[in-house]
Amino acid sequence: MTALSNTAGLLEISGVTVRFGGVTALDDVSFAVNEGELLGLIGPNGAGKTTLLRAITGVITPGGGSIRLAGRDITGLPIHARVRLGLGLSQQLVRPLRSMTVIENVALAAGHARTLSPLAALMVRERSAERESALKFLDMVGIAEVADGQPANLPLGTLKRLEVARALALEPRLLLLDEPLAGLNHVEAARMADTIAALNKDGLTVILIEHNLSEVLRVCSRLVVLDNGRRIGEGEPRAVMADATVRAAYLGREAGDAAA
Amino acid sequence: MVEIIGAYQVSLITTMGISVILALSLNLITGFCGQISLGHAAFIGAGAYGAAMLTTAGWPFAAGLAAGTAIAAVLGLVVGLASLRVRHDFLAITTMGVGFLFLGVVRQQEWLGGEMGISSIPDAGLGKGGYMVLVVLIAAAIALFSVHLKRSWMGYAFDAIADDEDTARMVGVDAARYKLTAFAMGTGLAGLGGGLYAHDVKFIAPDSFGFIESITILSMVVIGGIGPVWGVIVAAAVLSVLPFWFQFIEEYKLLLYGGLLFAVMRFSPGGLAGFVAGFVAKHKRRRAAAP
Ligand SMILES: Nc1ncnc2c1ncn2[C@@H]1O[C@H](COP(=O)(O)OP(=O)(O)OP(=O)(O)O)[C@@H](O)[C@H]1O
Ligand SMILES: [Mg+2]
């Protein structure tokens, strides 16, 4: 156990195991995320990164283990309750609300205080403050010009950024980003990574899942590496990437892919 | 009032008004919140039986009506709670089951009049014209409430749930609680409509609240465009008076409404409102294109 895992973090994952039929997607995974940290969660395809994020947000229920947010056990809580405790998720597979415009997608998230209780929600019609703040988040991720666009007509790169803007609009304590750079070109990806780093500097705690390792190494302060559902590495980015087990996991998978 | 517009028109408008109330009540559940129901008649029936039993037992009309509304809303909450874990396609089957269950139970109950139902339900004491005005006012109030709801944050959250429940949860919306709210409101108002119906026709029997009634109300919502308030009002008003003008429709209701449902789904999924909106847009484009 490293010293980092022992300090009480903002998020503590202990012994989380997830099985899909015969596949063990996560096998007894433990680690902690400290307040104010920008943690990179990396690993080859199928390593279990997305599954871990889905377990954290409550989309799937782990077969074993526990998840604590700010000291509170959230393992049994429904998704919306975890979001209200401060989780914000940008998903790998984009899920925009297709019946709404881009800005309406984000304004709904920005109005999380308004939608807390149905009856209170019924009393209020005013949305201008939430739309204003939504526009701010769209601008932050660089897609303010398509604010009034329909998600159905937008390219993947834009929808990925919509996911991120929507997660940000929840004003989370812990931002979970699943491949936010996918679908972006070099320049856009670097800009998005900068935005994430800037948010982190302002105090936001982030878990970043990314295959774009150069950006990960550029912005992350610490890495956790998963392979085949197990945690195979953790620590300072350069040290982790130099680790033999980690290199083997990446190289082995690539060699396997090349052979296939 | 009766003198001005005639007894026939009064009963026509009353029937229309009650249908509008019933269609708008289902529209809250299906149109706004995206939850299909094939058993809406059960809640209409619960309100009708509740109100009729109580006024027959001597309760004042308003108290009976309020109690019928509450009974239907409570039943709606129970059904809603039971179907929370049920996903879209299965919800249709579940609510249909509730409809048949309601009929089956009511038919067996001696104290509810069994197959014979309840007759000589007391008059509301408002006169035919006064009753019509009451129904129209209630329908108008529900229409205004619907329009307000749609524009409120509750309507916003309903939109998200109707679109994609998982994503709604991901932005902090307690989808279960919102769906229950939609169910309670929609079924309560169905009960109110049922009570008004019972005191209009003064006789109710299990057959008044069968599957055909559920499909009829659903047709009104679907043909109206599933959501748009004015579309649902027009569809409900027109479909409810068709049997007045064409007696034979009563015999072929299921066939006619089933066919209409299919035709709308196939050719104009946006219903009446979608069709008109599309027509207006096309017209505007043509005008803009013209020199
Ligand atoms: N819903 C599911 N049902 C069955 N198996 C699943 C399911 N979701 C994930 N898996 C399996 O679990 C394993 C981990 O998948 P996961 O999506 O978490 O990987 P990942 O690290 O996010 O990969 P990628 O980098 O490709 O996104 C894979 O073997 C995958 O096939
Ligand atoms: Mg993934």
XYZ file of C-alpha atoms and ligand atoms in Angstrom:
583
model
C 0.000 0.000 0.000
C 1.304 3.429 -0.873
C 1.000 6.335 1.477
C -1.495 7.999 -0.851
C -4.017 5.198 -0.581
C -3.961 5.383 3.180
C -4.843 9.058 3.569
C -8.590 9.660 3.566
C -9.354 11.028 0.105
C -12.344 12.769 -1.447
C -13.175 9.472 -3.147
C -12.185 6.123 -1.709
C -12.620 2.969 -3.705
C -12.060 -0.216 -1.736
C -12.087 -3.711 -3.125
C -14.557 -2.965 -5.934
C -15.385 -6.041 -7.996
C -17.725 -6.122 -11.006
C -18.622 -9.221 -13.018
C -20.617 -9.380 -16.243
C -21.577 -13.030 -16.533
C -18.248 -14.808 -16.898
C -16.219 -11.622 -17.477
C -14.590 -10.051 -14.428
C -14.462 -6.410 -15.510
C -13.100 -5.179 -12.176
C -11.200 -7.377 -9.755
C -10.796 -6.057 -6.213
C -9.762 -2.545 -7.254
C -8.786 -0.051 -4.545
C -7.443 3.478 -4.691
C -8.222 6.937 -3.408
C -8.574 10.319 -5.066
C -7.390 13.257 -3.020
C -9.082 16.605 -2.821
C -7.752 18.955 -5.508
C -6.073 16.230 -7.521
C -6.129 15.625 -11.299
C -5.893 11.854 -11.470
C -5.320 10.057 -14.752
C -7.012 6.647 -14.984
C -5.439 4.771 -17.857
C -5.172 1.269 -19.240
C -5.591 -0.664 -22.488
C -8.970 -1.206 -24.167
C -11.277 -3.316 -22.032
C -9.221 -2.697 -18.884
C -12.327 -1.736 -16.906
C -11.952 2.054 -16.757
C -15.464 2.862 -17.938
C -16.874 0.121 -15.739
C -15.177 1.693 -12.730
C -16.656 5.095 -13.545
C -20.082 3.531 -13.961
C -19.704 1.880 -10.569
C -18.745 5.226 -9.030
C -21.804 6.976 -10.444
C -24.150 4.085 -9.696
C -25.061 3.051 -13.230
C -23.945 -0.448 -12.252
C -23.834 -1.996 -8.801
C -20.558 -3.678 -7.889
C -20.677 -7.278 -6.747
C -18.339 -6.386 -3.915
C -16.438 -3.539 -2.309
C -17.402 -0.044 -1.281
C -17.185 3.491 -2.610
C -16.965 6.487 -0.286
C -17.356 10.110 -1.281
C -16.092 12.648 1.265
C -16.192 9.942 3.910
C -19.749 8.905 3.145
C -20.555 5.412 1.844
C -22.388 5.935 -1.454
C -22.287 2.317 -2.656
C -26.050 1.811 -2.313
C -27.236 5.237 -3.449
C -29.105 5.825 -6.723
C -27.430 7.820 -9.513
C -29.226 11.120 -8.971
C -28.414 11.080 -5.261
C -24.698 10.626 -5.995
C -24.858 13.482 -8.484
C -26.441 15.644 -5.789
C -23.594 14.729 -3.441
C -21.161 16.190 -5.949
C -20.374 13.772 -8.770
C -20.400 14.954 -12.372
C -19.881 12.458 -15.192
C -19.018 12.995 -18.831
C -19.589 9.658 -20.518
C -17.481 7.858 -23.098
C -20.555 7.169 -25.220
C -22.272 10.535 -25.565
C -25.852 10.728 -24.334
C -27.257 14.148 -25.233
C -30.977 14.746 -24.708
C -31.929 14.799 -28.376
C -35.271 16.526 -27.883
C -33.466 19.657 -26.628
C -30.990 22.148 -27.996
C -27.377 22.127 -26.836
C -27.860 25.012 -24.414
C -31.031 23.473 -22.981
C -29.090 20.277 -22.262
C -26.589 22.226 -20.202
C -29.104 24.629 -18.602
C -31.016 21.649 -17.194
C -27.847 20.533 -15.428
C -27.126 24.090 -14.316
C -30.610 24.121 -12.769
C -29.878 21.142 -10.538
C -31.019 23.157 -7.527
C -34.319 23.906 -9.291
C -35.080 20.257 -10.064
C -34.331 18.981 -6.551
C -38.020 18.684 -5.663
C -40.812 18.257 -8.238
C -43.181 20.576 -6.398
C -40.658 23.394 -6.091
C -39.802 22.834 -9.770
C -43.465 23.353 -10.659
C -43.443 26.809 -9.082
C -40.625 28.272 -11.180
C -40.544 29.079 -14.893
C -37.618 31.477 -15.019
C -34.618 29.929 -16.786
C -32.501 32.895 -17.847
C -29.890 32.594 -15.077
C -29.374 28.913 -15.854
C -29.130 29.592 -19.584
C -26.558 32.261 -18.902
C -24.449 29.927 -16.819
C -24.918 27.179 -19.441
C -23.526 29.516 -22.073
C -20.521 30.152 -19.846
C -19.785 26.399 -19.673
C -20.316 25.951 -23.422
C -17.868 28.763 -23.976
C -15.412 27.146 -21.587
C -15.312 23.965 -23.709
C -15.344 25.958 -26.947
C -18.781 25.171 -28.408
C -20.747 28.316 -27.520
C -21.406 28.990 -31.210
C -23.620 25.888 -31.499
C -25.603 26.699 -28.339
C -28.900 26.690 -30.228
C -28.052 23.663 -32.363
C -29.778 20.291 -32.184
C -27.544 17.466 -30.899
C -28.685 15.243 -33.779
C -26.930 17.521 -36.282
C -23.606 17.848 -34.470
C -20.346 15.908 -34.904
C -18.976 13.622 -32.200
C -16.262 16.065 -31.104
C -18.906 18.677 -30.327
C -21.109 16.191 -28.502
C -18.141 15.056 -26.379
C -17.626 18.656 -25.348
C -21.362 18.992 -24.666
C -21.004 16.050 -22.246
C -18.189 17.847 -20.474
C -20.094 21.158 -20.330
C -23.120 19.381 -18.895
C -21.018 17.673 -16.223
C -19.409 21.019 -15.352
C -22.809 22.695 -15.093
C -23.610 20.354 -12.193
C -20.874 22.206 -10.279
C -19.446 18.905 -9.041
C -16.920 18.333 -6.275
C -15.503 15.479 -8.296
C -15.538 15.576 -12.087
C -15.346 12.225 -13.869
C -14.266 12.444 -17.497
C -14.367 9.355 -19.720
C -12.263 10.041 -22.823
C -13.211 13.723 -23.210
C -10.582 14.208 -25.922
C -11.933 11.471 -28.216
C -13.168 12.890 -31.514
C -11.206 16.120 -31.088
C -8.332 17.137 -33.342
C -4.846 17.958 -32.005
C -5.524 21.610 -31.349
C -8.966 21.035 -29.820
C -7.624 18.210 -27.652
C -4.771 20.349 -26.324
C -7.191 23.195 -25.616
C -9.604 20.861 -23.807
C -6.750 19.412 -21.753
C -5.728 22.955 -20.850
C -9.299 23.738 -19.797
C -9.380 20.647 -17.584
C -6.017 21.573 -16.064
C -7.213 25.129 -15.425
C -10.388 23.920 -13.711
C -8.235 21.656 -11.575
C -5.978 24.588 -10.656
C -9.087 26.424 -9.485
C -9.691 23.585 -7.039
C -11.840 21.054 -8.904
C -10.928 17.404 -8.298
C -10.878 15.383 -11.535
C -10.557 11.778 -12.655
C -9.500 11.742 -16.290
C -9.759 8.603 -18.410
C -7.862 9.091 -21.658
C -6.065 7.108 -24.342
C -4.280 10.265 -25.479
C -1.239 9.583 -23.265
C 0.737 12.675 -24.237
C -2.049 14.929 -22.952
C -2.469 12.710 -19.875
C 1.219 12.971 -19.067
C 1.110 16.712 -19.668
C -1.734 17.539 -17.251
C -2.146 14.727 -14.704
C -0.442 14.842 -11.330
C -0.868 11.139 -10.631
C -1.858 8.007 -12.541
C -3.751 4.824 -11.751
C -3.328 2.060 -14.318
C -5.867 -0.708 -14.852
C -5.391 -3.843 -16.891
C -7.812 -6.751 -17.129
C -9.801 -5.334 -14.252
C -6.839 -5.094 -11.890
C -4.908 -2.108 -10.659
C -1.399 -2.703 -11.960
C 0.166 0.670 -11.292
C -0.224 3.859 -9.327
C 1.883 6.926 -8.666
C 3.794 9.759 -10.268
C 3.155 9.738 -14.065
C 6.742 9.352 -15.376
C 7.541 6.659 -12.821
C 4.353 4.757 -13.622
C 5.005 4.863 -17.368
C 8.534 3.573 -16.794
C 7.222 0.627 -14.783
C 7.840 -2.749 -16.426
C 4.377 -4.192 -15.665
C 2.644 -1.135 -17.105
C 4.795 -1.180 -20.235
C 4.130 -4.880 -20.695
C 0.360 -4.357 -20.389
C 0.379 -1.720 -23.105
C 2.932 -3.410 -25.350
C 1.487 -6.867 -24.826
C -1.954 -5.671 -25.825
C -0.618 -3.856 -28.865
C 1.417 -6.892 -29.904
C -1.744 -9.001 -29.453
C -3.797 -6.544 -31.512
C -1.182 -6.525 -34.250
C -1.187 -10.311 -34.364
C -5.002 -10.477 -34.546
C -77.872 28.963 -20.683
C -79.960 26.039 -21.918
C -82.325 28.513 -23.522
C -79.562 30.168 -25.502
C -77.780 27.155 -26.982
C -80.233 24.268 -26.658
C -80.194 21.081 -24.602
C -78.466 19.045 -27.310
C -75.548 21.460 -27.550
C -75.269 21.594 -23.769
C -74.864 17.848 -23.469
C -72.479 17.869 -26.442
C -70.244 20.519 -24.878
C -70.360 18.783 -21.497
C -69.203 15.527 -23.097
C -66.467 17.362 -24.970
C -65.310 19.097 -21.804
C -65.106 15.838 -19.865
C -63.130 14.222 -22.697
C -60.738 17.160 -22.759
C -60.200 16.759 -18.999
C -59.536 13.032 -19.406
C -57.199 13.482 -22.379
C -55.250 16.245 -20.640
C -54.934 14.060 -17.554
C -53.348 11.257 -19.573
C -51.264 13.836 -21.424
C -49.502 14.692 -18.150
C -48.343 11.079 -17.852
C -47.827 10.085 -21.480
C -47.344 13.389 -23.283
C -45.228 15.243 -20.729
C -43.446 12.501 -18.816
C -43.278 9.924 -21.629
C -44.872 7.080 -19.655
C -47.317 5.058 -21.727
C -50.551 3.958 -20.053
C -53.080 1.549 -21.513
C -55.128 1.440 -18.324
C -56.194 5.024 -17.801
C -59.868 3.991 -17.635
C -59.194 2.281 -14.297
C -58.418 5.639 -12.698
C -61.348 7.321 -14.402
C -63.455 4.488 -13.010
C -61.987 4.802 -9.531
C -62.884 8.494 -9.475
C -66.341 7.858 -10.936
C -67.181 5.059 -8.502
C -65.679 6.916 -5.557
C -67.585 10.106 -6.218
C -70.846 8.359 -7.138
C -70.815 6.078 -4.072
C -70.259 9.015 -1.763
C -72.842 11.378 -3.254
C -75.324 8.488 -3.346
C -74.585 8.035 0.370
C -75.471 11.654 0.923
C -72.170 13.522 0.595
C -72.320 16.929 -1.076
C -71.347 16.893 -4.767
C -68.107 18.859 -4.315
C -66.934 16.641 -1.454
C -67.708 13.476 -3.462
C -65.840 14.847 -6.462
C -62.807 15.734 -4.339
C -62.820 12.325 -2.671
C -63.042 10.577 -6.062
C -60.060 12.590 -7.237
C -58.089 11.614 -4.143
C -59.010 7.925 -4.452
C -57.844 7.852 -8.078
C -54.613 9.664 -7.204
C -53.823 7.228 -4.393
C -54.524 4.284 -6.696
C -52.295 5.974 -9.291
C -49.492 6.342 -6.744
C -49.738 2.659 -5.838
C -49.654 1.576 -9.480
C -46.857 4.058 -10.150
C -44.787 2.710 -7.268
C -45.343 -0.845 -8.452
C -44.237 -0.037 -11.997
C -41.191 2.090 -11.155
C -38.846 -0.747 -11.940
C -40.678 -1.512 -15.146
C -39.221 -0.247 -18.420
C -41.138 1.419 -21.243
C -42.504 -1.476 -23.273
C -43.457 -3.389 -20.200
C -45.233 -0.416 -18.670
C -47.863 -0.709 -21.426
C -48.563 -4.301 -20.408
C -48.566 -3.472 -16.690
C -51.024 -0.596 -17.030
C -53.215 -2.665 -19.335
C -53.208 -5.332 -16.620
C -54.258 -2.741 -14.050
C -57.175 -1.809 -16.306
C -58.397 -5.391 -16.532
C -57.774 -5.963 -12.828
C -59.926 -2.943 -11.993
C -62.779 -4.251 -14.157
C -62.478 -7.740 -12.729
C -62.570 -6.530 -9.155
C -65.420 -4.043 -9.625
C -67.590 -6.628 -11.409
C -67.337 -8.911 -8.377
C -68.219 -6.300 -5.775
C -71.833 -6.398 -4.664
C -71.440 -3.105 -2.788
C -70.310 -1.399 -5.995
C -73.354 -2.688 -7.824
C -71.504 -5.547 -9.551
C -72.319 -5.898 -13.247
C -75.307 -3.593 -12.845
C -73.237 -0.669 -11.680
C -74.632 2.351 -9.867
C -77.745 4.078 -11.143
C -79.693 7.165 -10.124
C -76.590 9.024 -9.082
C -77.749 12.287 -7.454
C -77.771 15.457 -9.480
C -75.036 18.000 -8.909
C -77.766 20.611 -8.420
C -76.378 23.069 -10.921
C -78.829 22.503 -13.733
C -77.663 21.218 -17.130
C -76.306 24.571 -18.201
C -74.563 25.222 -14.912
C -72.991 21.768 -15.013
C -71.695 22.418 -18.521
C -70.131 25.684 -17.363
C -68.496 23.905 -14.419
C -67.033 21.228 -16.713
C -65.750 23.785 -19.207
C -64.191 25.872 -16.436
C -62.431 22.841 -14.968
C -61.202 21.796 -18.428
C -59.890 25.321 -19.026
C -58.159 25.369 -15.643
C -56.455 22.035 -16.379
C -55.400 23.320 -19.802
C -53.848 26.425 -18.240
C -52.184 24.301 -15.573
C -50.763 22.039 -18.315
C -49.342 24.986 -20.217
C -47.765 26.342 -17.029
C -46.361 22.934 -16.065
C -44.791 22.448 -19.478
C -42.882 25.725 -19.149
C -41.867 25.184 -15.528
C -38.798 23.336 -14.310
C -41.046 20.351 -13.674
C -41.886 20.295 -17.381
C -38.179 20.624 -18.153
C -37.375 17.598 -15.989
C -40.299 15.672 -17.543
C -38.869 16.446 -21.002
C -35.550 14.960 -19.940
C -37.182 11.835 -18.490
C -39.336 11.338 -21.588
C -36.210 11.695 -23.731
C -33.705 9.542 -21.821
C -34.258 8.544 -18.227
C -30.635 7.553 -17.564
C -29.340 10.903 -18.740
C -31.979 12.691 -16.664
C -30.628 10.909 -13.571
C -27.116 11.854 -14.603
C -28.024 15.537 -14.254
C -29.472 14.933 -10.808
C -33.144 14.448 -11.683
C -34.834 11.947 -9.375
C -36.653 10.251 -12.243
C -38.652 7.948 -9.972
C -40.030 10.815 -7.922
C -40.942 12.839 -11.008
C -42.659 9.878 -12.607
C -44.656 9.265 -9.444
C -45.648 12.924 -9.407
C -46.818 12.667 -13.020
C -48.757 9.510 -12.198
C -50.413 11.027 -9.131
C -51.403 14.219 -10.940
C -52.570 12.459 -14.099
C -54.568 9.765 -12.334
C -56.034 12.252 -9.851
C -57.313 14.420 -12.690
C -58.600 11.273 -14.421
C -60.555 10.600 -11.232
C -61.909 14.134 -11.301
C -63.021 13.613 -14.904
C -64.563 10.287 -13.884
C -66.564 11.945 -11.098
C -67.794 14.610 -13.503
C -68.756 11.907 -15.991
C -70.678 9.939 -13.355
C -72.706 12.984 -12.317
C -73.347 13.886 -15.939
C -74.751 10.567 -17.134
C -76.035 9.575 -13.633
C -75.338 5.903 -14.292
C -72.074 3.996 -14.310
C -71.233 0.342 -14.826
C -67.932 -1.553 -15.174
C -68.284 -1.490 -18.955
C -67.974 2.298 -18.978
C -64.343 1.931 -17.905
C -63.038 -0.864 -20.099
C -60.075 -1.223 -22.408
C -61.906 0.643 -25.179
C -62.168 3.711 -22.963
C -58.421 3.568 -22.239
C -57.642 3.280 -25.944
C -60.060 6.109 -26.765
C -58.314 8.490 -24.365
C -54.892 7.369 -25.575
C -55.975 7.997 -29.187
C -56.897 11.543 -28.270
C -53.446 12.125 -26.772
C -51.591 10.488 -29.654
C -53.642 12.174 -32.364
C -53.178 15.483 -30.554
C -49.434 15.054 -30.807
C -48.410 13.503 -27.428
C -47.713 16.613 -25.407
C -48.923 19.789 -27.161
C -51.839 21.028 -25.066
C -53.927 22.592 -27.821
C -53.437 19.571 -30.095
C -54.717 17.228 -27.399
C -57.677 19.531 -26.672
C -58.728 19.638 -30.324
C -58.296 15.884 -30.751
C -60.284 15.164 -27.578
C -63.077 17.580 -28.509
C -63.454 16.196 -32.034
C -63.121 12.501 -31.199
C -65.581 12.789 -28.312
C -68.392 14.219 -30.428
C -67.939 11.896 -33.407
C -70.230 9.261 -31.813
C -72.917 11.945 -31.432
C -72.963 12.578 -35.153
C -72.299 9.065 -36.367
C -74.165 6.593 -34.195
C -72.457 3.609 -35.821
C -69.064 4.689 -34.446
C -70.078 3.381 -31.016
C -70.005 -0.137 -32.496
C -66.655 0.231 -34.185
C -64.833 2.356 -31.615
C -61.944 -0.026 -31.050
C -61.439 -0.535 -34.775
C -61.667 3.178 -35.543
C -59.395 4.382 -32.742
C -56.983 1.511 -33.223
C -56.792 2.408 -36.919
C -56.350 6.106 -36.154
C -53.600 5.321 -33.646
C -51.793 3.230 -36.221
C -52.228 5.804 -38.981
C -50.886 8.639 -36.821
C -47.906 6.603 -35.649
C -47.167 5.567 -39.223
C -47.743 8.818 -41.115
C -47.507 11.703 -38.654
C -45.790 10.681 -35.407
C -46.055 14.290 -34.226
C -49.847 13.970 -34.370
C -52.071 16.885 -35.178
C -49.674 19.441 -33.632
C -46.696 18.001 -35.499
C -48.643 17.945 -38.743
C -49.685 21.586 -38.381
C -46.190 22.689 -37.340
C -44.732 20.905 -40.371
C -47.345 22.452 -42.621
C -46.663 25.954 -41.298
C -42.911 25.517 -41.694
C -43.322 24.275 -45.260
C -45.638 27.179 -46.072
C -43.129 29.675 -44.643
C -40.303 28.117 -46.641
C -42.334 28.323 -49.817
C -43.167 31.970 -49.126
C -39.509 32.715 -48.417
C -38.481 30.958 -51.632
C -41.003 32.874 -53.709
C -39.554 36.005 -55.362
N -22.541 -4.101 -19.922
C -21.577 -5.006 -20.118
N -21.883 -6.307 -20.303
C -20.917 -7.241 -20.467
N -19.622 -6.977 -20.487
C -19.245 -5.702 -20.322
C -20.193 -4.663 -20.129
N -19.534 -3.482 -19.993
C -18.226 -3.794 -20.088
N -18.048 -5.110 -20.280
C -16.755 -5.784 -20.378
O -15.990 -5.418 -19.267
C -14.639 -5.192 -19.632
C -14.218 -3.788 -19.281
O -14.892 -2.868 -20.128
P -14.756 -1.300 -19.994
O -15.710 -0.689 -20.951
O -14.878 -0.904 -18.587
O -13.275 -1.055 -20.508
P -12.521 0.312 -20.762
O -11.276 0.247 -19.942
O -13.403 1.460 -20.556
O -12.139 0.167 -22.302
P -12.043 1.306 -23.436
O -10.722 1.957 -23.241
O -12.092 0.530 -24.693
O -13.180 2.227 -23.259
C -14.544 -5.509 -21.130
O -14.112 -6.834 -21.262
C -15.954 -5.358 -21.600
O -16.185 -6.192 -22.705
Mg -14.134 2.937 -21.723
